[in-house]
Coordinates of C-alpha atoms in Angstrom, one line a residue:
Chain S
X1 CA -42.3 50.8 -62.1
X2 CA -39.4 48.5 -63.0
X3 CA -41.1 45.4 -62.3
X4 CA -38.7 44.9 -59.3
X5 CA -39.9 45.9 -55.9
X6 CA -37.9 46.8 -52.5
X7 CA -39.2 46.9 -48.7
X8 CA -38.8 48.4 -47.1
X9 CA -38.1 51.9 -48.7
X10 CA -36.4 53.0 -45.8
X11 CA -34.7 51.2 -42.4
X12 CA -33.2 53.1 -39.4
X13 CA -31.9 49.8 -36.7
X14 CA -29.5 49.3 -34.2
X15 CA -26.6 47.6 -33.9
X16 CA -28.4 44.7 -32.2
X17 CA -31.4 44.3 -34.0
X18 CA -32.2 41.7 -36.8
X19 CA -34.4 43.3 -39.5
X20 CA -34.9 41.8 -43.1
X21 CA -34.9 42.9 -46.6
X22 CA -37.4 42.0 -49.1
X23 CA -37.3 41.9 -53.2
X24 CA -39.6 40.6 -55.5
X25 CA -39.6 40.9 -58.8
X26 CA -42.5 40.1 -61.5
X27 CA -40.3 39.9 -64.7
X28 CA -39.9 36.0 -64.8
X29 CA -36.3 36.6 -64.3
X30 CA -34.1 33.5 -63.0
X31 CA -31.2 35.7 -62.0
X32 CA -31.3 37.8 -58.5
X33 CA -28.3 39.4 -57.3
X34 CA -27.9 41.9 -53.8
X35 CA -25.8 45.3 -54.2
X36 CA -24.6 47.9 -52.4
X37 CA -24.2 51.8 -52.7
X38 CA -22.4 53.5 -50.4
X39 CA -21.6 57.5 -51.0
X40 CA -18.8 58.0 -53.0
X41 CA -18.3 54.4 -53.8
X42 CA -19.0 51.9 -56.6
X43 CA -22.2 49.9 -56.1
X44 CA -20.9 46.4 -54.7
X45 CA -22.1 43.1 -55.5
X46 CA -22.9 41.2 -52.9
X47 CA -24.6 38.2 -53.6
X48 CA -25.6 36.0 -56.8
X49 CA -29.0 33.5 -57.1
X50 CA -29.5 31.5 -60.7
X51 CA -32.6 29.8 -60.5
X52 CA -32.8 29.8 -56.4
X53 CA -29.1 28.7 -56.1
X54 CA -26.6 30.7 -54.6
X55 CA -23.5 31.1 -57.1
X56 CA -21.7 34.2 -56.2
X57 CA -20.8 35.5 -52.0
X58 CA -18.5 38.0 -52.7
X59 CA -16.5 38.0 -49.8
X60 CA -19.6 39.4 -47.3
X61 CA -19.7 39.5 -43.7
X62 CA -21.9 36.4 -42.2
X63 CA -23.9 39.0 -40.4
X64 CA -25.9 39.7 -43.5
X65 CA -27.7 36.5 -44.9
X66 CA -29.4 36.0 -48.4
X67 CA -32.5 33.6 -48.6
X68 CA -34.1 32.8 -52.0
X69 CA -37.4 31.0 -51.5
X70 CA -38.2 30.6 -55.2
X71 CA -37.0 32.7 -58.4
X72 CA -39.5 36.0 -57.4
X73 CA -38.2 37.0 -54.2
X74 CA -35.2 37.9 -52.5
X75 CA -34.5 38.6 -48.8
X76 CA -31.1 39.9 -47.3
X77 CA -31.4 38.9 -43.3
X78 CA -29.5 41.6 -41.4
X79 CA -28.0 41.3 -37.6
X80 CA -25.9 42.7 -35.6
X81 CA -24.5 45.3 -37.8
X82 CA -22.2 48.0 -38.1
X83 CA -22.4 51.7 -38.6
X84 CA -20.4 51.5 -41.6
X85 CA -23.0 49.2 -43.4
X86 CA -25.1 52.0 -43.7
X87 CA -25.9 52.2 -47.4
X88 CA -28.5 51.7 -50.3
X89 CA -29.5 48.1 -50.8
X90 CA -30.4 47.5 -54.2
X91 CA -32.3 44.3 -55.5
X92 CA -31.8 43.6 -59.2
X93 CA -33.0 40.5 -61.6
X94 CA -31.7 39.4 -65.0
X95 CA -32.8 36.9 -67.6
X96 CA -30.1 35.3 -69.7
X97 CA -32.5 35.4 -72.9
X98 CA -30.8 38.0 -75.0
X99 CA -27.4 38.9 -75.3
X100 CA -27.4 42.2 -73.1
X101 CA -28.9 40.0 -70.3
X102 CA -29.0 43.6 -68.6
X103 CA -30.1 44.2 -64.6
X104 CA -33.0 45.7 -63.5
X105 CA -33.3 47.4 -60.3
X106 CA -35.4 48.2 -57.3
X107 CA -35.2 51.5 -55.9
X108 CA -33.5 50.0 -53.3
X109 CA -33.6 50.0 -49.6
X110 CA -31.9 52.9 -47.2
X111 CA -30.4 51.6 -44.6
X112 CA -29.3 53.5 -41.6
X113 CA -27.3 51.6 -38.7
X114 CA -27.5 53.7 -35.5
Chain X
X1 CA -8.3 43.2 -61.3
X2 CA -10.9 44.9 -62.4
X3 CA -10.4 48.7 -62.7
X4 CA -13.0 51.1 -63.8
X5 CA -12.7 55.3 -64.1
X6 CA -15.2 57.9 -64.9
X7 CA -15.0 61.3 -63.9
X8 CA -16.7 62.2 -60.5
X9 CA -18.6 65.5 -61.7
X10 CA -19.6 67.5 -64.9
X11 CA -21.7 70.0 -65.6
X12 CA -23.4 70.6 -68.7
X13 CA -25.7 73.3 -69.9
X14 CA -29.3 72.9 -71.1
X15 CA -29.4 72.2 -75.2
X16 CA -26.3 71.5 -75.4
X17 CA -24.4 68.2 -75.6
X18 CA -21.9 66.4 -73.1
X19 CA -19.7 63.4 -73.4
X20 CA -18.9 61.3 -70.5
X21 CA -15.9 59.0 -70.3
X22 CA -15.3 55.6 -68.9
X23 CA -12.0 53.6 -68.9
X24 CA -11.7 50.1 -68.0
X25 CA -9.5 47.1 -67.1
X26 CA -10.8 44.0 -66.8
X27 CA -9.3 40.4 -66.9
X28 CA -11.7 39.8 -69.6
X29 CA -14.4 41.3 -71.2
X30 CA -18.3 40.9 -72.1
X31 CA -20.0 44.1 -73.0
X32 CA -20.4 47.4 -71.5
X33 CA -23.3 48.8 -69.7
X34 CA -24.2 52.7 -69.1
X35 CA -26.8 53.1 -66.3
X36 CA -28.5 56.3 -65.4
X37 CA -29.4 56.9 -61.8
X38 CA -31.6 59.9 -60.4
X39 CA -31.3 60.4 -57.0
X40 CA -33.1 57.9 -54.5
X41 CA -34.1 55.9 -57.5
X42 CA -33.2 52.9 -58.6
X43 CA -30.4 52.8 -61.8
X44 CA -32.2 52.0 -65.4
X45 CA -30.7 50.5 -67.9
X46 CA -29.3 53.2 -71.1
X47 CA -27.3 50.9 -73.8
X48 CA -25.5 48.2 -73.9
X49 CA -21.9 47.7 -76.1
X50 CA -20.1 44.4 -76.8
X51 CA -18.5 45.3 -80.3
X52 CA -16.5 48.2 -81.1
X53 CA -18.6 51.3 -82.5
X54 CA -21.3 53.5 -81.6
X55 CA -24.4 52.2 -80.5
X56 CA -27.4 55.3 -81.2
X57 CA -30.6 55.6 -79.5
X58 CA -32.8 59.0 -79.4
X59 CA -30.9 62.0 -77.8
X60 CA -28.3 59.3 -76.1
X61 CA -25.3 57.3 -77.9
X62 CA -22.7 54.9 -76.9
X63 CA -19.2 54.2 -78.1
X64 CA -16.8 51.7 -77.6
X65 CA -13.2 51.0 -78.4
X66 CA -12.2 47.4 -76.8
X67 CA -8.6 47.5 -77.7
X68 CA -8.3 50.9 -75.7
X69 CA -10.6 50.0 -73.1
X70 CA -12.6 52.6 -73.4
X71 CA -16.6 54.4 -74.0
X72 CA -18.1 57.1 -74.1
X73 CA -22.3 58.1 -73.3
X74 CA -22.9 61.0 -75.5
X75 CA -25.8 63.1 -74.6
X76 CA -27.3 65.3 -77.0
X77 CA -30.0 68.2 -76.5
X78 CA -29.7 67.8 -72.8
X79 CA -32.9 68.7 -70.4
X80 CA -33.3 69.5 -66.9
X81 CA -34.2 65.8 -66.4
X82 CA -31.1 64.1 -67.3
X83 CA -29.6 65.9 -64.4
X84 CA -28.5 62.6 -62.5
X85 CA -25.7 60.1 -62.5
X86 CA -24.3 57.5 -65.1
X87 CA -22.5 54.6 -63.8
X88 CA -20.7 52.8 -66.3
X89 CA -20.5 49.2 -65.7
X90 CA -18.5 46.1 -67.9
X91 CA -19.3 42.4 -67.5
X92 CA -16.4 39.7 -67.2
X93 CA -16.1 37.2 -69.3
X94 CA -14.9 34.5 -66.9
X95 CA -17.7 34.6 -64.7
X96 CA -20.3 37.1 -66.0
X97 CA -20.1 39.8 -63.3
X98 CA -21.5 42.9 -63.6
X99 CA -18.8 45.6 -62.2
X100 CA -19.9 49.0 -62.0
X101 CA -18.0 52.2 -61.7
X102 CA -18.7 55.1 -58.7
X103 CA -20.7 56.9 -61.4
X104 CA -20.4 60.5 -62.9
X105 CA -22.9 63.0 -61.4
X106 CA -24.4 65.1 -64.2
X107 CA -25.9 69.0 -63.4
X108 CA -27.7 70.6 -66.0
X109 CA -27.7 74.5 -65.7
X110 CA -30.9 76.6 -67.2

């Protein structure tokens, strides 16, 4: 249990459905950021929250959409996708108490676009 | 730019010990993190370097040489568990991004 949770575990939609994402994590972390793993590739940052505000979009397509409620929980809005955004979605949190101010993960979400 | 190399495979046998490698280049830099990831689960946090040295905790070590842009995760005693893969990862100064590597896949042979 890393304190940070993912659903769902696994996603199979098609290229004109809208599904969502959820995270939530239970670390009293202000920091939530969206990445993604694709085979044989660096994980990706896609998106940055500090305390519910969005401060990083790095460059992603509008058809995915991040929505921060409150500082807990994380949701990545997905439509009209591609086959090629088929990937792991991984949630992570950070506090900036500390120096390391390290990331902890969720075991992410597989996504398959069909 | 932001560059960061590891080697793609390794193998290693059980008991013994393994180094993996990780170069960087970054605009400018804030630490240095190794990550280990088994498959289908999420990445967990290993050590963490911002000065130059080695960093020692249990069976796994860091290093870090900032004027060469380079570490090291040194594995000692190795088990059938660590078979997995270590992504190194270096924060930016100017804006505190997290950049991560495509990770080094570990086997461990019996």
């Amino acid at each position: 249990e890393t304190g940070v949770t993912q659903t769902p575990r696994h996603l199979v939609m098609g290229m004109t459905n809208k599904k969502s994402l959820k995270c939530e994590q239970h670390l009293g972390h202000n920091a939530m950021y969206w990445y993604k793993q694709s085979a044989k590739k660096p994980l990706e940052l896609m998106f940055v929250y500090n305390f519910k505000e969005q401060t990083e979009n790095n460059s992603v397509p509008s058809r995915f959409s991040p929505e921060c409620p409150n500082s807990s929980h994380l949701f990545l809005h997905l439509h009209t996708l591609q086959p090629e955004d088929s990937a792991l979605y991984l949630c992570a949190s950070s506090s900036p108490e500390g120096s390391d101010e390290k990331l902890f993960f969720g075991s992410g979400t597989q996504l398959s676009v069909l | 730019g932001q560059n960061i190399d590891q080697p793609t495979e390794m193998t290693a046998t059980e008991g013994a010990i393994v180094q993996i490698n990780c170069t960087y280049q970054t605009s400018g830099f804030n630490g240095l993190f190794w990550y280990q990831q088994h498959a289908g689960e999420a990445p967990t946090f290993l050590s963490y370097n911002v000065l130059d040295g080695l960093e020692e905790k249990g069976r796994f070590s860091s290093f870090l040489s900032r004027s060469k842009g380079y570490s090291y995760l040194l594995l000692k005693e190795l088990q059938m568990k660590d078979s997995a893969s270590y992504l190194c990862a270096v924060r930016e100064f100017r804006d505190d991004k997290i950049i991560f590597g495509k990770g080094t896949r570990l086997h461990i042979l019996p």
